[in-house]
Amino acid sequence: MDDSQSDIASKEFRRAIKNAFIKLDKNLRKNDYDNWGSVCIACLIGPKQIYLINVGDAQAIIISDNGEILASAHGNYFLFIYLIYFSFHESLDHTLDDPNEEERIQEAGGKITRKSPKDILRVEQRLAMRRVLEDFTIDKNIVSPIPDIIIYSRKPSAAFIILASDGIWHVMSNEQAASFVIQRISTTDLHEMASQLLDHCLEKRSRDNMSVYIIQV
């Protein structure tokens, strides 16, 4: 497959993923879960590309075997920094401090406020993020189910993917999580390492929901 064919395939795949999330959100709306919602962080691993897919405030990072951050997915903007041997892809959280998303929400009839002076920004005084699946107490035009998708072209240096909910990232940076994995990989299997990572975050007093997957690529 040449570059032009690869670009077309990537665009079609990106469109298919977004349509799948929209369809899932519509199907969930048919059920009686009016007071519930969810975020999603996912990855699809192919021989040449890795797709990082995100709705909400969970995050994913791709790291090298020496702990270098090669790509990250945690939001709806893309920052491309082209370096000599690889490109680093980053996106921002689906939280509420981005002026473009704030404008989109307000144009859809939503309000962004704080419950108290010390509180974080929230949509309709509830959600602290602007993209989420299945929270139907808030109008579907205000909070979007459409995922952000980062396509990372695989390089030999890519070694691990860490997918985790915000309870992990509240107390650990991308670099700290990467270092945690690299320091233990020679002595600990991935399942035990994930358990140790959760315990580590509890020790650091994380009190949000915590889920983590560590994948060797």
PDB file of N, CA and C in Angstrom, residues 75-142:
ATOM      1  N   GLY A  75      -7.351  14.007  24.766  1.00  0.00           N
ATOM      2  CA  GLY A  75      -8.207  15.139  24.499  1.00  0.00           C
ATOM      3  C   GLY A  75      -8.442  15.447  23.044  1.00  0.00           C
ATOM      4  N   ASN A  76      -8.797  16.714  22.769  1.00  0.00           N
ATOM      5  CA  ASN A  76      -9.342  17.018  21.459  1.00  0.00           C
ATOM      6  C   ASN A  76      -8.506  17.976  20.636  1.00  0.00           C
ATOM      7  N   TYR A  77      -7.281  18.222  21.045  1.00  0.00           N
ATOM      8  CA  TYR A  77      -6.392  19.005  20.190  1.00  0.00           C
ATOM      9  C   TYR A  77      -5.169  18.189  19.848  1.00  0.00           C
ATOM     10  N   PHE A  78      -4.602  18.462  18.718  1.00  0.00           N
ATOM     11  CA  PHE A  78      -3.411  17.753  18.296  1.00  0.00           C
ATOM     12  C   PHE A  78      -2.254  18.748  18.264  1.00  0.00           C
ATOM     13  N   LEU A  79      -1.179  18.395  18.964  1.00  0.00           N
ATOM     14  CA  LEU A  79       0.041  19.192  18.916  1.00  0.00           C
ATOM     15  C   LEU A  79       1.122  18.310  18.304  1.00  0.00           C
ATOM     16  N   PHE A  80       1.610  18.692  17.155  1.00  0.00           N
ATOM     17  CA  PHE A  80       2.625  17.882  16.493  1.00  0.00           C
ATOM     18  C   PHE A  80       3.974  18.590  16.609  1.00  0.00           C
ATOM     19  N   ILE A  81       4.909  17.933  17.228  1.00  0.00           N
ATOM     20  CA  ILE A  81       6.267  18.447  17.328  1.00  0.00           C
ATOM     21  C   ILE A  81       7.156  17.491  16.546  1.00  0.00           C
ATOM     22  N   TYR A  82       7.661  17.930  15.427  1.00  0.00           N
ATOM     23  CA  TYR A  82       8.441  17.034  14.584  1.00  0.00           C
ATOM     24  C   TYR A  82       9.907  17.073  15.019  1.00  0.00           C
ATOM     25  N   LEU A  83      10.387  15.931  15.453  1.00  0.00           N
ATOM     26  CA  LEU A  83      11.773  15.803  15.854  1.00  0.00           C
ATOM     27  C   LEU A  83      12.551  15.076  14.755  1.00  0.00           C
ATOM     28  N   ILE A  84      13.831  14.861  14.952  1.00  0.00           N
ATOM     29  CA  ILE A  84      14.675  14.333  13.878  1.00  0.00           C
ATOM     30  C   ILE A  84      14.268  12.919  13.490  1.00  0.00           C
ATOM     31  N   TYR A  85      14.016  12.053  14.477  1.00  0.00           N
ATOM     32  CA  TYR A  85      13.782  10.648  14.158  1.00  0.00           C
ATOM     33  C   TYR A  85      12.339  10.197  14.336  1.00  0.00           C
ATOM     34  N   PHE A  86      11.531  10.976  15.029  1.00  0.00           N
ATOM     35  CA  PHE A  86      10.138  10.566  15.188  1.00  0.00           C
ATOM     36  C   PHE A  86       9.298  11.800  15.469  1.00  0.00           C
ATOM     37  N   SER A  87       7.978  11.666  15.309  1.00  0.00           N
ATOM     38  CA  SER A  87       7.077  12.762  15.652  1.00  0.00           C
ATOM     39  C   SER A  87       6.337  12.390  16.918  1.00  0.00           C
ATOM     40  N   PHE A  88       6.125  13.384  17.771  1.00  0.00           N
ATOM     41  CA  PHE A  88       5.457  13.214  19.052  1.00  0.00           C
ATOM     42  C   PHE A  88       4.068  13.803  18.908  1.00  0.00           C
ATOM     43  N   HIS A  89       3.038  13.032  19.236  1.00  0.00           N
ATOM     44  CA  HIS A  89       1.664  13.467  19.051  1.00  0.00           C
ATOM     45  C   HIS A  89       1.017  13.645  20.413  1.00  0.00           C
ATOM     46  N   GLU A  90       0.392  14.788  20.650  1.00  0.00           N
ATOM     47  CA  GLU A  90      -0.256  15.009  21.934  1.00  0.00           C
ATOM     48  C   GLU A  90      -1.575  15.727  21.722  1.00  0.00           C
ATOM     49  N   SER A  91      -2.548  15.440  22.576  1.00  0.00           N
ATOM     50  CA  SER A  91      -3.821  16.149  22.557  1.00  0.00           C
ATOM     51  C   SER A  91      -4.224  16.472  23.980  1.00  0.00           C
ATOM     52  N   LEU A  92      -5.062  17.488  24.149  1.00  0.00           N
ATOM     53  CA  LEU A  92      -5.415  17.972  25.475  1.00  0.00           C
ATOM     54  C   LEU A  92      -6.645  17.274  26.023  1.00  0.00           C
ATOM     55  N   ASP A  93      -6.791  17.324  27.370  1.00  0.00           N
ATOM     56  CA  ASP A  93      -7.920  16.675  28.030  1.00  0.00           C
ATOM     57  C   ASP A  93      -9.249  17.234  27.553  1.00  0.00           C
ATOM     58  N   HIS A  94     -10.289  16.402  27.656  1.00  0.00           N
ATOM     59  CA  HIS A  94     -11.656  16.855  27.407  1.00  0.00           C
ATOM     60  C   HIS A  94     -12.207  17.497  28.674  1.00  0.00           C
ATOM     61  N   THR A  95     -11.433  18.400  29.277  1.00  0.00           N
ATOM     62  CA  THR A  95     -11.922  19.182  30.394  1.00  0.00           C
ATOM     63  C   THR A  95     -12.412  20.512  29.850  1.00  0.00           C
ATOM     64  N   LEU A  96     -12.742  21.448  30.745  1.00  0.00           N
ATOM     65  CA  LEU A  96     -13.568  22.579  30.324  1.00  0.00           C
ATOM     66  C   LEU A  96     -12.833  23.911  30.227  1.00  0.00           C
ATOM     67  N   ASP A  97     -11.512  23.894  30.218  1.00  0.00           N
ATOM     68  CA  ASP A  97     -10.791  25.159  30.201  1.00  0.00           C
ATOM     69  C   ASP A  97     -10.271  25.527  28.816  1.00  0.00           C
ATOM     70  N   ASP A  98     -10.877  24.970  27.778  1.00  0.00           N
ATOM     71  CA  ASP A  98     -10.506  25.313  26.404  1.00  0.00           C
ATOM     72  C   ASP A  98     -11.553  26.256  25.823  1.00  0.00           C
ATOM     73  N   PRO A  99     -11.147  27.442  25.344  1.00  0.00           N
ATOM     74  CA  PRO A  99     -12.123  28.429  24.873  1.00  0.00           C
ATOM     75  C   PRO A  99     -12.942  27.972  23.675  1.00  0.00           C
ATOM     76  N   ASN A 100     -12.368  27.176  22.776  1.00  0.00           N
ATOM     77  CA  ASN A 100     -13.124  26.713  21.609  1.00  0.00           C
ATOM     78  C   ASN A 100     -14.250  25.771  22.011  1.00  0.00           C
ATOM     79  N   GLU A 101     -13.964  24.843  22.922  1.00  0.00           N
ATOM     80  CA  GLU A 101     -15.000  23.929  23.385  1.00  0.00           C
ATOM     81  C   GLU A 101     -16.026  24.672  24.245  1.00  0.00           C
ATOM     82  N   GLU A 102     -15.577  25.651  25.016  1.00  0.00           N
ATOM     83  CA  GLU A 102     -16.513  26.453  25.808  1.00  0.00           C
ATOM     84  C   GLU A 102     -17.505  27.160  24.886  1.00  0.00           C
ATOM     85  N   GLU A 103     -17.008  27.712  23.781  1.00  0.00           N
ATOM     86  CA  GLU A 103     -17.879  28.385  22.818  1.00  0.00           C
ATOM     87  C   GLU A 103     -18.857  27.396  22.195  1.00  0.00           C
ATOM     88  N   ARG A 104     -18.357  26.171  21.855  1.00  0.00           N
ATOM     89  CA  ARG A 104     -19.228  25.155  21.256  1.00  0.00           C
ATOM     90  C   ARG A 104     -20.360  24.779  22.203  1.00  0.00           C
ATOM     91  N   ILE A 105     -20.043  24.599  23.478  1.00  0.00           N
ATOM     92  CA  ILE A 105     -21.047  24.210  24.471  1.00  0.00           C
ATOM     93  C   ILE A 105     -22.076  25.317  24.655  1.00  0.00           C
ATOM     94  N   GLN A 106     -21.615  26.561  24.732  1.00  0.00           N
ATOM     95  CA  GLN A 106     -22.540  27.678  24.926  1.00  0.00           C
ATOM     96  C   GLN A 106     -23.443  27.867  23.716  1.00  0.00           C
ATOM     97  N   GLU A 107     -22.909  27.670  22.510  1.00  0.00           N
ATOM     98  CA  GLU A 107     -23.734  27.784  21.303  1.00  0.00           C
ATOM     99  C   GLU A 107     -24.788  26.689  21.246  1.00  0.00           C
ATOM    100  N   ALA A 108     -24.519  25.543  21.899  1.00  0.00           N
ATOM    101  CA  ALA A 108     -25.482  24.444  21.942  1.00  0.00           C
ATOM    102  C   ALA A 108     -26.496  24.613  23.068  1.00  0.00           C
ATOM    103  N   GLY A 109     -26.376  25.718  23.817  1.00  0.00           N
ATOM    104  CA  GLY A 109     -27.328  25.985  24.887  1.00  0.00           C
ATOM    105  C   GLY A 109     -26.873  25.553  26.258  1.00  0.00           C
ATOM    106  N   GLY A 110     -25.626  25.151  26.389  1.00  0.00           N
ATOM    107  CA  GLY A 110     -25.116  24.691  27.675  1.00  0.00           C
ATOM    108  C   GLY A 110     -24.500  25.818  28.482  1.00  0.00           C
ATOM    109  N   LYS A 111     -24.285  25.538  29.764  1.00  0.00           N
ATOM    110  CA  LYS A 111     -23.671  26.508  30.659  1.00  0.00           C
ATOM    111  C   LYS A 111     -22.475  25.866  31.352  1.00  0.00           C
ATOM    112  N   ILE A 112     -21.397  26.632  31.471  1.00  0.00           N
ATOM    113  CA  ILE A 112     -20.210  26.186  32.194  1.00  0.00           C
ATOM    114  C   ILE A 112     -20.065  27.062  33.429  1.00  0.00           C
ATOM    115  N   THR A 113     -20.159  26.449  34.596  1.00  0.00           N
ATOM    116  CA  THR A 113     -20.108  27.190  35.848  1.00  0.00           C
ATOM    117  C   THR A 113     -19.319  26.394  36.883  1.00  0.00           C
ATOM    118  N   ARG A 114     -19.182  26.988  38.066  1.00  0.00           N
ATOM    119  CA  ARG A 114     -18.589  26.310  39.219  1.00  0.00           C
ATOM    120  C   ARG A 114     -19.641  26.202  40.318  1.00  0.00           C
ATOM    121  N   LYS A 115     -19.630  25.088  41.069  1.00  0.00           N
ATOM    122  CA  LYS A 115     -20.543  24.957  42.196  1.00  0.00           C
ATOM    123  C   LYS A 115     -20.145  25.878  43.339  1.00  0.00           C
ATOM    124  N   SER A 116     -18.850  26.139  43.450  1.00  0.00           N
ATOM    125  CA  SER A 116     -18.326  27.022  44.484  1.00  0.00           C
ATOM    126  C   SER A 116     -17.067  27.673  43.931  1.00  0.00           C
ATOM    127  N   PRO A 117     -16.558  28.735  44.586  1.00  0.00           N
ATOM    128  CA  PRO A 117     -15.367  29.411  44.067  1.00  0.00           C
ATOM    129  C   PRO A 117     -14.162  28.492  43.901  1.00  0.00           C
ATOM    130  N   LYS A 118     -14.055  27.440  44.732  1.00  0.00           N
ATOM    131  CA  LYS A 118     -12.909  26.539  44.670  1.00  0.00           C
ATOM    132  C   LYS A 118     -13.156  25.325  43.781  1.00  0.00           C
ATOM    133  N   ASP A 119     -14.366  25.189  43.267  1.00  0.00           N
ATOM    134  CA  ASP A 119     -14.718  24.019  42.469  1.00  0.00           C
ATOM    135  C   ASP A 119     -14.135  24.143  41.063  1.00  0.00           C
ATOM    136  N   ILE A 120     -14.005  22.995  40.378  1.00  0.00           N
ATOM    137  CA  ILE A 120     -13.584  22.999  38.986  1.00  0.00           C
ATOM    138  C   ILE A 120     -14.754  23.377  38.091  1.00  0.00           C
ATOM    139  N   LEU A 121     -14.462  23.736  36.838  1.00  0.00           N
ATOM    140  CA  LEU A 121     -15.514  24.065  35.882  1.00  0.00           C
ATOM    141  C   LEU A 121     -16.328  22.823  35.546  1.00  0.00           C
ATOM    142  N   ARG A 122     -17.661  23.008  35.406  1.00  0.00           N
ATOM    143  CA  ARG A 122     -18.550  21.891  35.114  1.00  0.00           C
ATOM    144  C   ARG A 122     -19.589  22.309  34.075  1.00  0.00           C
ATOM    145  N   VAL A 123     -20.036  21.317  33.269  1.00  0.00           N
ATOM    146  CA  VAL A 123     -21.148  21.528  32.350  1.00  0.00           C
ATOM    147  C   VAL A 123     -22.442  21.294  33.102  1.00  0.00           C
ATOM    148  N   GLU A 124     -23.349  22.272  33.018  1.00  0.00           N
ATOM    149  CA  GLU A 124     -24.651  22.163  33.689  1.00  0.00           C
ATOM    150  C   GLU A 124     -24.493  21.814  35.168  1.00  0.00           C
ATOM    151  N   GLN A 125     -23.426  22.326  35.806  1.00  0.00           N
ATOM    152  CA  GLN A 125     -23.114  22.129  37.227  1.00  0.00           C
ATOM    153  C   GLN A 125     -22.843  20.676  37.590  1.00  0.00           C
ATOM    154  N   ARG A 126     -22.546  19.822  36.595  1.00  0.00           N
ATOM    155  CA  ARG A 126     -22.348  18.407  36.881  1.00  0.00           C
ATOM    156  C   ARG A 126     -21.025  17.887  36.321  1.00  0.00           C
ATOM    157  N   LEU A 127     -20.941  17.794  35.010  1.00  0.00           N
ATOM    158  CA  LEU A 127     -19.795  17.137  34.390  1.00  0.00           C
ATOM    159  C   LEU A 127     -18.573  18.051  34.371  1.00  0.00           C
ATOM    160  N   ALA A 128     -17.425  17.459  34.693  1.00  0.00           N
ATOM    161  CA  ALA A 128     -16.170  18.205  34.633  1.00  0.00           C
ATOM    162  C   ALA A 128     -15.429  17.937  33.334  1.00  0.00           C
ATOM    163  N   MET A 129     -16.110  17.382  32.339  1.00  0.00           N
ATOM    164  CA  MET A 129     -15.516  17.142  31.024  1.00  0.00           C
ATOM    165  C   MET A 129     -16.550  17.456  29.963  1.00  0.00           C
ATOM    166  N   ARG A 130     -16.109  17.623  28.738  1.00  0.00           N
ATOM    167  CA  ARG A 130     -17.005  18.067  27.681  1.00  0.00           C
ATOM    168  C   ARG A 130     -17.321  16.992  26.667  1.00  0.00           C
ATOM    169  N   ARG A 131     -16.694  15.827  26.776  1.00  0.00           N
ATOM    170  CA  ARG A 131     -17.020  14.717  25.884  1.00  0.00           C
ATOM    171  C   ARG A 131     -17.187  13.465  26.732  1.00  0.00           C
ATOM    172  N   VAL A 132     -18.288  12.755  26.513  1.00  0.00           N
ATOM    173  CA  VAL A 132     -18.621  11.609  27.356  1.00  0.00           C
ATOM    174  C   VAL A 132     -19.675  10.789  26.642  1.00  0.00           C
ATOM    175  N   LEU A 133     -19.722   9.508  26.928  1.00  0.00           N
ATOM    176  CA  LEU A 133     -20.755   8.631  26.398  1.00  0.00           C
ATOM    177  C   LEU A 133     -21.893   8.505  27.397  1.00  0.00           C
ATOM    178  N   GLU A 134     -23.118   8.621  26.939  1.00  0.00           N
ATOM    179  CA  GLU A 134     -24.315   8.163  27.629  1.00  0.00           C
ATOM    180  C   GLU A 134     -24.702   8.974  28.855  1.00  0.00           C
ATOM    181  N   ASP A 135     -24.320  10.222  29.007  1.00  0.00           N
ATOM    182  CA  ASP A 135     -24.895  11.017  30.081  1.00  0.00           C
ATOM    183  C   ASP A 135     -26.060  11.792  29.489  1.00  0.00           C
ATOM    184  N   PHE A 136     -27.272  11.250  29.636  1.00  0.00           N
ATOM    185  CA  PHE A 136     -28.432  11.773  28.918  1.00  0.00           C
ATOM    186  C   PHE A 136     -29.199  12.818  29.711  1.00  0.00           C
ATOM    187  N   THR A 137     -28.745  13.122  30.925  1.00  0.00           N
ATOM    188  CA  THR A 137     -29.358  14.229  31.646  1.00  0.00           C
ATOM    189  C   THR A 137     -28.896  15.559  31.068  1.00  0.00           C
ATOM    190  N   ILE A 138     -27.854  15.513  30.242  1.00  0.00           N
ATOM    191  CA  ILE A 138     -27.346  16.701  29.564  1.00  0.00           C
ATOM    192  C   ILE A 138     -27.585  16.536  28.071  1.00  0.00           C
ATOM    193  N   ASP A 139     -28.051  17.586  27.427  1.00  0.00           N
ATOM    194  CA  ASP A 139     -28.403  17.518  26.007  1.00  0.00           C
ATOM    195  C   ASP A 139     -27.249  16.975  25.178  1.00  0.00           C
ATOM    196  N   LYS A 140     -27.584  16.132  24.184  1.00  0.00           N
ATOM    197  CA  LYS A 140     -26.566  15.460  23.375  1.00  0.00           C
ATOM    198  C   LYS A 140     -25.726  16.430  22.561  1.00  0.00           C
ATOM    199  N   ASN A 141     -26.249  17.654  22.291  1.00  0.00           N
ATOM    200  CA  ASN A 141     -25.483  18.626  21.523  1.00  0.00           C
ATOM    201  C   ASN A 141     -24.474  19.374  22.383  1.00  0.00           C
ATOM    202  N   ILE A 142     -24.645  19.295  23.716  1.00  0.00           N
ATOM    203  CA  ILE A 142     -23.755  20.014  24.621  1.00  0.00           C
ATOM    204  C   ILE A 142     -22.519  19.185  24.939  1.00  0.00           C
TER     205      ILE A 142
END
